[in-house]
CSV table of C-alpha atoms and ligand atoms in Angstrom, one decimal:
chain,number,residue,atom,x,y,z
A,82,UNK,CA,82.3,84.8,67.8
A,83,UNK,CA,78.6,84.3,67.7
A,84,UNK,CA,76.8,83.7,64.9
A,85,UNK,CA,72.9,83.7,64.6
A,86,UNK,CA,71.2,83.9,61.6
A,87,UNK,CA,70.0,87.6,62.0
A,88,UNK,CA,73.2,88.7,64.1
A,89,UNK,CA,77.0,88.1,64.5
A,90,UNK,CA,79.0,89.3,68.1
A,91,UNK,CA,83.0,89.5,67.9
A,92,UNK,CA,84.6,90.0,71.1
A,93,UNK,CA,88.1,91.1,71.6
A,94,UNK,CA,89.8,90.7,75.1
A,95,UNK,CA,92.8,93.0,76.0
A,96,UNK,CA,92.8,96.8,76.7
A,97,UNK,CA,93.6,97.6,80.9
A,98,UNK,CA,92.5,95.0,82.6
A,99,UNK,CA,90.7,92.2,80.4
A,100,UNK,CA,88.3,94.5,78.4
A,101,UNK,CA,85.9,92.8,76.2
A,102,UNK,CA,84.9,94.8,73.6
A,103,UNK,CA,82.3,93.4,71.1
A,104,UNK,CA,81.7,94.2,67.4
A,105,UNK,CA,77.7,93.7,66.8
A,106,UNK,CA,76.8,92.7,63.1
A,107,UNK,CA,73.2,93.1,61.5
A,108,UNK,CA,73.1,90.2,59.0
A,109,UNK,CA,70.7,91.1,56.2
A,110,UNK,CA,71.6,95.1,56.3
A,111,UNK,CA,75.7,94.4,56.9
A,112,UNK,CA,75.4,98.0,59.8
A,113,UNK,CA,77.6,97.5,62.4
A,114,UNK,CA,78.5,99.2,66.0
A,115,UNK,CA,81.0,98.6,68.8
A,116,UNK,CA,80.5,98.1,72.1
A,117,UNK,CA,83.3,99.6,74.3
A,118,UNK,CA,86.2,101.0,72.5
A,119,UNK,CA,88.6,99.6,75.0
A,120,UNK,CA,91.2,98.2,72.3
A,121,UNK,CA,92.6,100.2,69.7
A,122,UNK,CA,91.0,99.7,66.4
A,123,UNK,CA,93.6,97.3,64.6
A,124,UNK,CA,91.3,94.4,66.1
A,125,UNK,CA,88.7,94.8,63.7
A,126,UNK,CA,89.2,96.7,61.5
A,127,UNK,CA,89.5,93.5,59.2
A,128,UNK,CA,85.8,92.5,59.8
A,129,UNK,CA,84.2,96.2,59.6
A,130,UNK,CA,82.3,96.3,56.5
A,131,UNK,CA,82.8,99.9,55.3
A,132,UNK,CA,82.2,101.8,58.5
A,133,UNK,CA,80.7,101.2,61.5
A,134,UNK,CA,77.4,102.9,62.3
A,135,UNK,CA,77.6,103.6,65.6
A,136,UNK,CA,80.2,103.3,69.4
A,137,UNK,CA,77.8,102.5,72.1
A,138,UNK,CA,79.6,103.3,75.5
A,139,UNK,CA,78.4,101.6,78.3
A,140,UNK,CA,80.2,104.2,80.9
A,141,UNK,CA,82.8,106.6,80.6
A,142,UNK,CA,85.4,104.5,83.0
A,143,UNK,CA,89.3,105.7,81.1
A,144,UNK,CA,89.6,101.9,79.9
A,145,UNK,CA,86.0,101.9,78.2
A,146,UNK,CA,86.8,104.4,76.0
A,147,UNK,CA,90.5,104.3,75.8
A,148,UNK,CA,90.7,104.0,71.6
A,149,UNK,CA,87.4,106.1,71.3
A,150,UNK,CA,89.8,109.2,69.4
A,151,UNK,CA,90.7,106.4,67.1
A,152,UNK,CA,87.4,104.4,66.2
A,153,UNK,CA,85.7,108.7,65.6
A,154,UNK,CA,88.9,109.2,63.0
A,155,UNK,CA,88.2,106.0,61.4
A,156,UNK,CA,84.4,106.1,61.3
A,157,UNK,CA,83.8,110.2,61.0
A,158,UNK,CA,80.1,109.0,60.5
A,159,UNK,CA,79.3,106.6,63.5
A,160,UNK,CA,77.0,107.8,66.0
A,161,UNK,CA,78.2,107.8,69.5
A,162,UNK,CA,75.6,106.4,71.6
A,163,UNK,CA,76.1,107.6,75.7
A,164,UNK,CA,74.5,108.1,78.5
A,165,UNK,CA,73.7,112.1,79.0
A,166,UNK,CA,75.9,112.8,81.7
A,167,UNK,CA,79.1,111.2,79.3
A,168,UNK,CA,78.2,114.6,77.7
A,169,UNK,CA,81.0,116.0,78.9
A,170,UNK,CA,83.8,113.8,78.5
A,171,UNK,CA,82.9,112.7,75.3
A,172,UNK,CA,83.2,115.9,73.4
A,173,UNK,CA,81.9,114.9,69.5
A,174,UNK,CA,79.5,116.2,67.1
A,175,UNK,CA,78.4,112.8,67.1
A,176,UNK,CA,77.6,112.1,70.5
A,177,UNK,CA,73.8,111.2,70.7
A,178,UNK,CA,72.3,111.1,74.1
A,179,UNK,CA,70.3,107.6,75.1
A,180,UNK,CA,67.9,107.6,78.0
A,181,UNK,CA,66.6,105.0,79.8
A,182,UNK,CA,64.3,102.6,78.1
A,183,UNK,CA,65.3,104.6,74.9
A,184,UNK,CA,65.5,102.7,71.4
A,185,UNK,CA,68.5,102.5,68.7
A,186,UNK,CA,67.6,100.5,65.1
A,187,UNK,CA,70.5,99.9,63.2
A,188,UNK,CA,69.2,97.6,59.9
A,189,UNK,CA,66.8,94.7,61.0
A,190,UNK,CA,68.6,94.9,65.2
A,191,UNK,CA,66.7,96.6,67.7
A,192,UNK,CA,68.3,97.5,70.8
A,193,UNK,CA,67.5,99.1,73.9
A,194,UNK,CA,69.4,100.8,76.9
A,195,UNK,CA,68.9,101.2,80.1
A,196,UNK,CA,70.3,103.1,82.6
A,197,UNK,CA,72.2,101.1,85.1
A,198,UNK,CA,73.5,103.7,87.5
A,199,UNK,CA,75.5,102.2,90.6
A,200,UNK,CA,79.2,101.2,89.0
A,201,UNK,CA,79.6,104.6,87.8
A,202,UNK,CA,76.5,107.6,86.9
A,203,UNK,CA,76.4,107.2,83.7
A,204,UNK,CA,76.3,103.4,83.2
A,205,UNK,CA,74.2,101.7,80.3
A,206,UNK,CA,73.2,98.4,79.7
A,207,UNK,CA,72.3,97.7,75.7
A,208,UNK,CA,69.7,95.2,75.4
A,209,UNK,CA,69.4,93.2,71.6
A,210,UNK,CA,67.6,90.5,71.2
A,211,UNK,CA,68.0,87.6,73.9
A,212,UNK,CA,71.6,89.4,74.8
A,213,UNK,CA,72.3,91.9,77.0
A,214,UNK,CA,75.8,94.1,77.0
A,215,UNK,CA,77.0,94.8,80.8
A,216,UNK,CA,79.8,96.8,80.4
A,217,UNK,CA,80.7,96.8,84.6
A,218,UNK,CA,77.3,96.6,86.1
A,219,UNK,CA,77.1,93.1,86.1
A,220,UNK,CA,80.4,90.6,85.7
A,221,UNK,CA,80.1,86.7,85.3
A,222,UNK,CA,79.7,85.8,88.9
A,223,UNK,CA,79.4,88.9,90.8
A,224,UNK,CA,78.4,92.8,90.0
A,225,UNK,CA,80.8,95.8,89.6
A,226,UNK,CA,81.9,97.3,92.6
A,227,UNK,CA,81.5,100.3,93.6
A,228,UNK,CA,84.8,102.1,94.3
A,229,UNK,CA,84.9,104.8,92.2
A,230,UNK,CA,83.7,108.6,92.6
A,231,UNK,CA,80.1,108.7,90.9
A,232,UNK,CA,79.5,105.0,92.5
A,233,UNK,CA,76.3,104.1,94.9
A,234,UNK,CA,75.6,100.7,96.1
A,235,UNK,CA,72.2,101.2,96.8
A,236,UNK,CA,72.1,102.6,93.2
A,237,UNK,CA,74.2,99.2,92.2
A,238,UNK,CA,71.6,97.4,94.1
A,239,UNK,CA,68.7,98.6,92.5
A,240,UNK,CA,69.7,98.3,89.0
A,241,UNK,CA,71.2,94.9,89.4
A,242,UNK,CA,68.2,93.4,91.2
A,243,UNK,CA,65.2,95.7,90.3
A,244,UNK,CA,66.1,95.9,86.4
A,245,UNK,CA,68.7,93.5,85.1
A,246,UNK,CA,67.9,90.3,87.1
A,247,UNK,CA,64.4,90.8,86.2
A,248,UNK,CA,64.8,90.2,82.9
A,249,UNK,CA,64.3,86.9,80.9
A,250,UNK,CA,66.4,84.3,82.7
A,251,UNK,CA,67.7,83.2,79.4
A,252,UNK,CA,69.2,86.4,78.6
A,253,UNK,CA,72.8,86.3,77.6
A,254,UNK,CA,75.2,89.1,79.4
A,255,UNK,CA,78.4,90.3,77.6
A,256,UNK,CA,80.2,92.0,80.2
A,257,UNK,CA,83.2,94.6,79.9
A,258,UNK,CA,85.7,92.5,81.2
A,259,UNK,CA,86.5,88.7,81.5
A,260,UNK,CA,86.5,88.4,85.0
A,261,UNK,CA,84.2,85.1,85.5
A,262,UNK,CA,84.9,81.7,84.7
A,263,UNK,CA,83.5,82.2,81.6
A,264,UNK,CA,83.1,84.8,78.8
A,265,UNK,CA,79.2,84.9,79.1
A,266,UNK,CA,76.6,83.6,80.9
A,267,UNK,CA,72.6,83.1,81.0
A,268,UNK,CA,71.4,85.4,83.8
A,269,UNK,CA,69.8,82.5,85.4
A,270,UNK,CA,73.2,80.5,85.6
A,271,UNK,CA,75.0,83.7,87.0
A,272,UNK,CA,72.6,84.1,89.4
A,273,UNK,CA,73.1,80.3,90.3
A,274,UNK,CA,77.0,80.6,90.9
A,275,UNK,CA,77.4,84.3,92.4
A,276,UNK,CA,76.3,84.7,95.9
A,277,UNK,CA,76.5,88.3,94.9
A,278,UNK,CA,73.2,87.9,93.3
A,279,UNK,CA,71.1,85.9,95.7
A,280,UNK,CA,70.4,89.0,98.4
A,281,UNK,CA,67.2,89.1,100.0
A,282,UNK,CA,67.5,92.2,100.4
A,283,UNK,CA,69.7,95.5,99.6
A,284,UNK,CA,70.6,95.4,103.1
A,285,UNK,CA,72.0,92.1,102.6
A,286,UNK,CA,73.1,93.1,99.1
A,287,UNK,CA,75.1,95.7,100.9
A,288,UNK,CA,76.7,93.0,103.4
A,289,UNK,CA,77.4,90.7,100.9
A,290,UNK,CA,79.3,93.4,99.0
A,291,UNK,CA,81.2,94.4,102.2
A,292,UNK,CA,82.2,90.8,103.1
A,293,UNK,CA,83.4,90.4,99.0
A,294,UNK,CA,85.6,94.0,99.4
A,295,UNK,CA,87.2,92.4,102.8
A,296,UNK,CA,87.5,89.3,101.1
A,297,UNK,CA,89.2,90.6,98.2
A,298,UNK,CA,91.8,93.1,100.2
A,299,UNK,CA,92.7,89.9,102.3
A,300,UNK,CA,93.9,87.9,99.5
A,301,UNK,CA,91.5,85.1,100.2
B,206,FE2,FE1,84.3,100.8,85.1
């Protein structure tokens, strides 16, 4: 639990495979959103003031959305914040398109997504303040990977390094799973322990994610 005087972020861990999901407060206006409905409801539901104003998915990935059903029946009114091409899994009245660089103001919070293609199509990052919500572009201490259908490493590549890493060095990431050593991290510091994000170039981004992948099926 963080808590700042203009914002609080709850995280719950569980869902498939270590989901974070995180429950964003706006202090003076009491509005709150998820991030992620990976775990059912029952979570929060005792810290949800009222109803929740909006369910910001950061990619349409089975786990990610896994209690989405449940968090639309208990919040009929909550906007459902997605990338266009989630359009057609996530079939609500609700739904409300983001594009990139587009803006969402719920009370005194600003935040801001961007599209982070490379994991899966329709990944988004959500930017508030000095934090910045991951979902499985970017892990503490290495990237997603890029396994699925509807991933591109050279997509991966150029979100990481040409949009997320060029942000503040201070910035906070809340990934969508607890895969690091650590909850969250400072970009800076992540950068600092993942040789995953010191490539010189996508070429060597692209090695460096082949050698990780062999690594991984190897048991090292
Ligand atoms: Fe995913």
């Amino acid at each position: 639990m963080i808590l700042v005087k203009e914002y609080s972020i709850r995280s719950a861990k569980g869902g498939y495979d270590d989901n974070f999901s995180y429950l964003v407060t706006c202090s003076e206006s009491g509005q709150q959103c998820i991030i992620d409905p990976a775990l059912p409801y029952d979570n929060f539901k005792s810290f949800i003031n009222g109803a929740l104003s909006a369910i910001i998915i950061t990619h349409t990935h089975g786990d990610h959305i896994a209690h989405l059903k449940d968090y639309i029946r208990t919040n009929p009114k909550a906007v459902i914040l997605s990338h266009p091409m989630s359009k057609s899994i996530i079939q609500s009245k609700n739904n409300q398109a983001v594009y990139h660089l587009e803006e969402f103001k719920m009370g005194q919070l600003m935040f801001q997504f961007i599209h982070t293609p490379g994991h899966y199509t329709d990944s988004i990052c959500a930017t508030m303040k000095n934090i910045l919500f991951t979902g499985d572009t970017l892990f503490v201490g290495r990237t997603g990977r890029v396994l699925s259908p509807g991933s591109n490493i050279n997509d991966l590549y150029d979100s990481v390094y040409n949009q997320l890493l060029k942000m503040n060095p201070d910035t906070i990431i809340y990934p969508g799973h607890d895969y690091g050593n650590q909850p969250s991290i400072s970009l800076k510091e992540n950068i600092s322990i993942s040789p995953l994000l010191q490539a010189e170039s996508e070429q060597d981004f692209i090695h460096r994610m082949d050698q990780y992948e062999k690594n991984r099926s190897n048991g090292w």
